[in-house]
Tab-separated table of C-alpha atoms and ligand atoms in Angstrom:
chain	number	residue	atom	x	y	z
A	13	MET	CA	-4.203	2.601	-8.270
A	14	LYS	CA	-0.849	4.197	-6.486
A	15	LEU	CA	-2.034	4.608	-2.910
A	16	ILE	CA	0.693	5.031	-0.071
A	17	PHE	CA	-1.222	4.144	3.549
A	18	ILE	CA	-0.375	6.072	6.586
A	19	GLY	CA	-0.682	5.038	10.202
A	20	PRO	CA	1.514	4.954	13.617
A	21	PRO	CA	2.546	1.316	13.801
A	22	GLY	CA	-0.626	-0.916	14.804
A	23	SER	CA	-3.329	0.960	12.964
A	24	GLY	CA	-4.641	-1.090	11.112
A	25	LYS	CA	-2.310	-0.406	7.832
A	26	GLY	CA	-1.520	-4.356	7.339
A	27	THR	CA	-4.753	-5.551	7.830
A	28	GLN	CA	-6.259	-3.219	4.729
A	29	ALA	CA	-4.055	-3.319	2.751
A	30	LYS	CA	-4.130	-6.676	2.119
A	31	ARG	CA	-8.252	-6.285	1.253
A	32	LEU	CA	-7.127	-3.532	-0.873
A	33	ALA	CA	-4.645	-5.519	-2.517
A	34	ALA	CA	-7.325	-7.907	-2.989
A	35	ARG	CA	-10.352	-5.901	-4.514
A	36	TYR	CA	-8.106	-3.208	-6.588
A	37	ALA	CA	-5.970	-5.929	-7.316
A	38	VAL	CA	-2.510	-4.718	-7.726
A	39	PRO	CA	0.570	-6.155	-5.030
A	40	HIS	CA	0.779	-5.434	-1.580
A	41	ILE	CA	4.056	-3.590	-0.724
A	42	SER	CA	4.914	-3.721	2.564
A	43	THR	CA	8.339	-2.600	3.550
A	44	GLY	CA	8.358	-4.414	6.879
A	45	ASP	CA	7.642	-7.896	5.752
A	46	MET	CA	10.255	-7.489	2.966
A	47	LEU	CA	12.981	-6.787	5.692
A	48	ARG	CA	11.317	-9.144	7.959
A	49	GLU	CA	11.409	-11.698	5.321
A	50	ALA	CA	15.000	-10.219	4.859
A	51	ILE	CA	15.965	-11.804	8.338
A	52	ALA	CA	14.197	-14.871	8.031
A	53	ASP	CA	16.279	-15.757	5.248
A	54	GLY	CA	19.400	-14.700	6.370
A	55	THR	CA	20.567	-12.099	3.656
A	56	ASP	CA	23.168	-9.027	4.284
A	57	LEU	CA	20.092	-6.400	4.193
A	58	GLY	CA	18.449	-8.602	6.603
A	59	ARG	CA	21.649	-8.571	8.723
A	60	GLN	CA	21.719	-5.459	9.393
A	61	ALA	CA	17.496	-4.258	9.390
A	62	ALA	CA	17.561	-7.313	12.486
A	63	PRO	CA	19.210	-5.327	15.549
A	64	ILE	CA	17.672	-1.464	14.265
A	65	MET	CA	14.273	-2.965	13.657
A	66	ALA	CA	13.935	-4.816	17.220
A	67	SER	CA	14.860	-1.120	19.354
A	68	GLY	CA	11.637	-0.107	17.093
A	69	ALA	CA	13.888	2.756	15.161
A	70	LEU	CA	13.444	3.014	11.559
A	71	VAL	CA	15.795	1.267	9.237
A	72	SER	CA	17.970	4.170	6.733
A	73	ASP	CA	17.033	5.197	3.863
A	74	ASP	CA	19.727	4.074	1.600
A	75	LEU	CA	18.742	1.067	2.768
A	76	MET	CA	14.978	1.251	2.250
A	77	LEU	CA	15.850	3.245	-1.149
A	78	GLY	CA	17.599	0.377	-3.131
A	79	ILE	CA	14.288	-2.046	-1.775
A	80	ILE	CA	11.935	0.017	-3.071
A	81	ASP	CA	13.256	1.232	-5.996
A	82	GLU	CA	13.846	-2.468	-7.589
A	83	ARG	CA	10.068	-3.885	-5.889
A	84	LEU	CA	8.853	-0.799	-8.198
A	85	ALA	CA	10.734	-1.603	-10.811
A	86	LYS	CA	9.102	-5.200	-10.917
A	87	SER	CA	6.472	-6.006	-13.930
A	88	ASP	CA	3.185	-6.888	-11.051
A	89	ALA	CA	4.146	-2.585	-9.673
A	90	GLN	CA	3.259	-1.453	-13.106
A	91	ARG	CA	-0.774	-1.731	-13.181
A	92	GLY	CA	-0.043	-0.269	-9.622
A	93	PHE	CA	0.398	-0.322	-5.765
A	94	ILE	CA	-0.761	-0.450	-2.342
A	95	LEU	CA	2.274	0.429	-0.372
A	96	ASP	CA	2.228	-0.298	3.030
A	97	GLY	CA	5.046	1.013	5.115
A	98	PHE	CA	7.067	3.605	2.932
A	99	PRO	CA	7.676	6.060	2.302
A	100	ARG	CA	8.524	7.289	6.523
A	101	THR	CA	10.419	9.609	5.845
A	102	LEU	CA	10.738	12.991	3.689
A	103	VAL	CA	14.217	12.187	1.837
A	104	GLN	CA	11.701	8.196	0.930
A	105	ALA	CA	9.197	10.530	-0.129
A	106	GLU	CA	10.626	12.462	-2.771
A	107	LYS	CA	12.703	9.478	-3.442
A	108	LEU	CA	8.991	8.244	-4.230
A	109	ASP	CA	7.942	11.283	-6.645
A	110	THR	CA	11.149	9.836	-8.607
A	111	ILE	CA	10.795	7.118	-9.126
A	112	VAL	CA	6.647	7.572	-9.820
A	113	GLY	CA	7.863	10.364	-11.869
A	114	LYS	CA	9.834	8.413	-14.245
A	115	ALA	CA	6.836	6.312	-14.610
A	116	SER	CA	4.249	9.628	-15.732
A	117	GLY	CA	6.718	11.954	-15.662
A	118	ASN	CA	4.625	14.335	-13.630
A	119	GLY	CA	6.266	13.600	-9.905
A	120	SER	CA	3.918	12.645	-7.361
A	121	GLU	CA	1.023	12.336	-10.212
A	122	GLY	CA	-1.599	10.123	-9.852
A	123	LEU	CA	-0.366	9.119	-6.209
A	124	ARG	CA	-2.905	9.009	-3.445
A	125	VAL	CA	-2.244	7.948	-0.086
A	126	LEU	CA	-4.362	7.479	2.923
A	127	GLN	CA	-3.450	8.889	6.595
A	128	LEU	CA	-5.485	6.376	8.952
A	129	LEU	CA	-5.950	7.757	12.303
A	130	VAL	CA	-5.420	5.696	15.381
A	131	PRO	CA	-5.360	7.623	18.926
A	132	ASP	CA	-2.055	5.927	20.774
A	133	ASP	CA	-4.077	4.300	23.278
A	134	ALA	CA	-5.891	2.402	21.570
A	135	ILE	CA	-2.022	0.823	19.631
A	136	VAL	CA	-1.370	-1.000	22.335
A	137	GLU	CA	-4.135	-2.892	23.318
A	138	ARG	CA	-4.153	-3.534	19.557
A	139	ILE	CA	-0.185	-3.951	19.320
A	140	SER	CA	-0.097	-6.128	22.807
A	141	LEU	CA	-3.312	-9.013	20.646
A	142	ARG	CA	-1.693	-8.751	17.639
A	143	ARG	CA	-0.140	-12.578	16.693
A	144	SER	CA	1.493	-13.158	13.001
A	145	CYS	CA	1.513	-16.108	10.759
A	146	PRO	CA	5.552	-16.047	10.001
A	147	THR	CA	5.090	-18.667	7.095
A	148	CYS	CA	2.291	-15.817	4.946
A	149	GLY	CA	1.991	-13.026	6.989
A	150	ALA	CA	-1.625	-13.705	7.808
A	151	ILE	CA	-2.823	-10.662	10.810
A	152	TYR	CA	-5.096	-11.385	13.473
A	153	HIS	CA	-5.972	-9.988	16.930
A	154	LEU	CA	-7.089	-12.325	20.173
A	155	ALA	CA	-9.113	-10.576	20.951
A	156	SER	CA	-10.822	-9.157	18.362
A	157	ALA	CA	-10.062	-10.782	15.157
A	158	PRO	CA	-8.582	-14.402	16.145
A	159	PRO	CA	-7.701	-17.812	15.384
A	160	ALA	CA	-10.804	-20.758	14.787
A	161	VAL	CA	-8.477	-22.709	16.247
A	162	ASP	CA	-6.333	-21.600	19.379
A	163	MET	CA	-2.064	-19.376	18.163
A	164	VAL	CA	-2.581	-21.320	14.422
A	165	CYS	CA	-3.002	-20.102	11.389
A	166	ASP	CA	-6.634	-20.351	9.457
A	167	ARG	CA	-5.024	-20.408	6.323
A	168	ASP	CA	-2.084	-22.428	6.512
A	169	GLY	CA	-2.123	-24.377	10.189
A	170	ALA	CA	2.092	-22.194	11.017
A	171	GLU	CA	1.927	-21.627	15.216
A	172	LEU	CA	0.721	-17.757	15.199
A	173	ILE	CA	4.145	-15.592	16.732
A	174	ALA	CA	4.247	-11.850	18.026
A	175	ARG	CA	6.944	-9.954	16.393
A	176	PRO	CA	10.114	-10.061	18.669
A	177	ASP	CA	9.041	-5.454	18.610
A	178	ASP	CA	6.059	-5.450	19.987
A	179	ASN	CA	7.047	-5.165	23.126
A	180	GLU	CA	6.417	-1.505	25.498
A	181	THR	CA	10.120	-0.528	24.992
A	182	ALA	CA	9.979	-0.963	20.941
A	183	VAL	CA	6.208	0.705	20.764
A	184	ARG	CA	7.089	3.643	22.329
A	185	LYS	CA	10.323	4.265	19.800
A	186	ARG	CA	8.070	3.454	17.249
A	187	LEU	CA	5.225	5.933	17.398
A	188	GLU	CA	7.943	8.110	18.904
A	189	ALA	CA	9.567	7.483	14.976
A	190	PHE	CA	6.021	7.867	13.512
A	191	HIS	CA	5.645	11.351	15.278
A	192	ARG	CA	8.942	12.878	15.179
A	193	GLN	CA	9.791	10.989	11.082
A	194	THR	CA	6.563	9.864	9.391
A	195	LEU	CA	3.865	13.221	10.013
A	196	PRO	CA	5.509	15.673	8.520
A	197	VAL	CA	5.466	12.882	5.076
A	198	ALA	CA	1.510	13.071	5.726
A	199	THR	CA	1.910	17.131	6.061
A	200	TYR	CA	3.832	16.810	3.232
A	201	TYR	CA	0.628	15.150	0.791
A	202	LYS	CA	-1.657	17.172	2.154
A	203	SER	CA	0.078	20.685	0.359
A	204	GLN	CA	0.139	18.632	-2.701
A	205	ASN	CA	-3.829	18.254	-1.531
A	206	LEU	CA	-2.864	14.048	-1.977
A	207	LEU	CA	-3.926	13.192	1.285
A	208	ARG	CA	-7.575	11.391	2.577
A	209	GLU	CA	-7.746	11.391	6.639
A	210	VAL	CA	-9.447	8.020	7.576
A	211	ASP	CA	-10.544	7.196	10.970
A	212	GLY	CA	-9.485	3.883	11.580
A	213	VAL	CA	-11.048	3.353	14.831
A	214	GLY	CA	-14.130	1.533	15.016
A	215	PRO	CA	-14.926	-2.853	13.034
A	216	VAL	CA	-12.210	-3.455	10.329
A	217	ASP	CA	-14.965	-4.260	8.502
A	218	GLN	CA	-15.974	-0.208	8.668
A	219	VAL	CA	-12.342	1.189	8.321
A	220	PHE	CA	-12.919	-0.760	5.182
A	221	GLU	CA	-15.611	0.908	4.204
A	222	ARG	CA	-14.575	4.548	4.315
A	223	ILE	CA	-11.798	3.987	3.350
A	224	GLU	CA	-13.426	2.673	-0.895
A	225	LYS	CA	-16.070	5.926	0.209
A	226	SER	CA	-12.783	8.237	0.749
A	227	LEU	CA	-10.849	6.516	-2.202
A	228	SER	CA	-14.311	6.527	-4.486
B	174	LIG	P1	5.897	-2.183	10.486
B	174	LIG	O1	5.594	-3.602	9.432
B	174	LIG	O2	5.771	-1.366	8.941
B	174	LIG	O3	5.180	-2.493	11.038
B	174	LIG	P2	4.214	-0.559	11.803
B	174	LIG	O4	4.338	0.798	10.659
B	174	LIG	O5	4.868	0.027	12.827
B	174	LIG	O6	2.931	-0.859	11.618
B	174	LIG	P3	2.561	-2.219	12.360
B	174	LIG	O7	3.164	-3.460	11.085
B	174	LIG	O8	3.053	-2.397	13.546
B	174	LIG	O9	0.995	-2.521	12.611
B	174	LIG	P4	-0.197	-1.885	11.399
B	174	LIG	O10	-0.118	-0.781	10.635
B	174	LIG	O11	-0.444	-2.813	9.988
B	174	LIG	O12	-1.164	-3.008	11.698
B	174	LIG	P5	-1.679	-4.629	11.544
B	174	LIG	O13	-2.505	-3.845	10.300
B	174	LIG	O14	-0.788	-5.379	11.721
B	174	LIG	O15	8.028	-2.071	10.080
B	174	LIG	C1	8.218	-2.416	11.396
B	174	LIG	C2	9.686	-1.422	11.572
B	174	LIG	O16	10.472	-1.999	10.103
B	174	LIG	C3	9.994	-0.452	11.873
B	174	LIG	O17	9.415	-0.192	12.933
B	174	LIG	C4	11.429	0.077	11.211
B	174	LIG	O18	12.434	-0.562	12.054
B	174	LIG	C5	11.406	-0.961	9.550
B	174	LIG	N1	10.712	0.377	8.574
B	174	LIG	C6	9.601	-0.493	7.475
B	174	LIG	N2	9.815	-0.063	6.000
B	174	LIG	C7	10.734	1.091	6.292
B	174	LIG	C8	10.805	2.207	5.910
B	174	LIG	N3	10.174	2.244	4.339
B	174	LIG	N4	11.665	2.879	6.327
B	174	LIG	C9	12.398	3.024	7.783
B	174	LIG	N5	11.942	1.668	8.593
B	174	LIG	C10	10.959	0.956	7.827
B	174	LIG	O19	-3.222	-4.328	13.223
B	174	LIG	C11	-2.404	-4.120	14.492
B	174	LIG	C12	-3.176	-5.692	14.852
B	174	LIG	O20	-4.033	-4.321	15.659
B	174	LIG	C13	-4.111	-6.813	14.217
B	174	LIG	O21	-3.800	-7.639	16.216
B	174	LIG	C14	-4.890	-6.130	13.853
B	174	LIG	O22	-5.857	-7.879	13.780
B	174	LIG	C15	-5.790	-5.437	14.595
B	174	LIG	N6	-6.692	-4.278	14.182
B	174	LIG	C16	-6.790	-3.281	12.777
B	174	LIG	N7	-7.537	-3.663	12.601
B	174	LIG	C17	-7.876	-3.929	13.814
B	174	LIG	C18	-8.789	-2.830	14.000
B	174	LIG	N8	-9.941	-1.447	13.443
B	174	LIG	N9	-10.070	-2.648	14.660
B	174	LIG	C19	-9.524	-3.042	16.095
B	174	LIG	N10	-8.139	-4.107	15.579
B	174	LIG	C20	-8.113	-3.432	14.686
């Protein structure tokens, strides 16, 4: 399984990618999580990415290509992967073809692409009520998927946080970046007949069922 998730911010890519990764026993590779880890670790990459992410803009292709090349070369990604948040630009999509092509010998051969469709007004509600665990990355929603104890992660007891880029100004910019820079990536895969569109509105279990059906 070599799957790419495309969707606007807050569409449920992370929520669904975690489930699919467990179901197909392949790594969930989230470039957003990798950047947040780099920020938490205080690395050079983290220092460069932090202000860009906080503003809601995309980190440069050069930085992203370096980290994804390295990550996909690891042994656990050889059997497959669920990519969440990459590629987000046409340059990244073309580079991914080169990386995957090196392994399969044929460009985007074997790649499957899922686009989650969620309207912008639902995105704002989802993001404003999202909280996540800074330790294990678990994702909650204060109304539809709350933790058992208020603001405490069910898995490891850490205090839940709101992401710094989940404010109104940054969300607006993230949505704009999605429409301008990432939707052309969906078109790129559609033209190769690799893209499946899935309605991302409805309970998480129902969306997961739709995803599984579209993959079968
Ligand atoms: P990233 O971390 O990838 O953020 P994003 O794309 O904006 O997506 P989110 O993580 O906000 O949302 P999601 O779709 O995963 O939704 P979730 O499952 O959490 O990227 C962050 C930043 O990093 C970028 O802005 C950029 O700066 C940088 N970056 C990353 N990759 C890059 C790249 N390749 N190139 C350049 N820059 C890059 O769900 C959201 C909420 O909704 C949760 O509360 C959840 O519980 C809830 N929810 C989920 N499903 C449902 C449902 N069906 N019904 C109701 N609620 C639901």
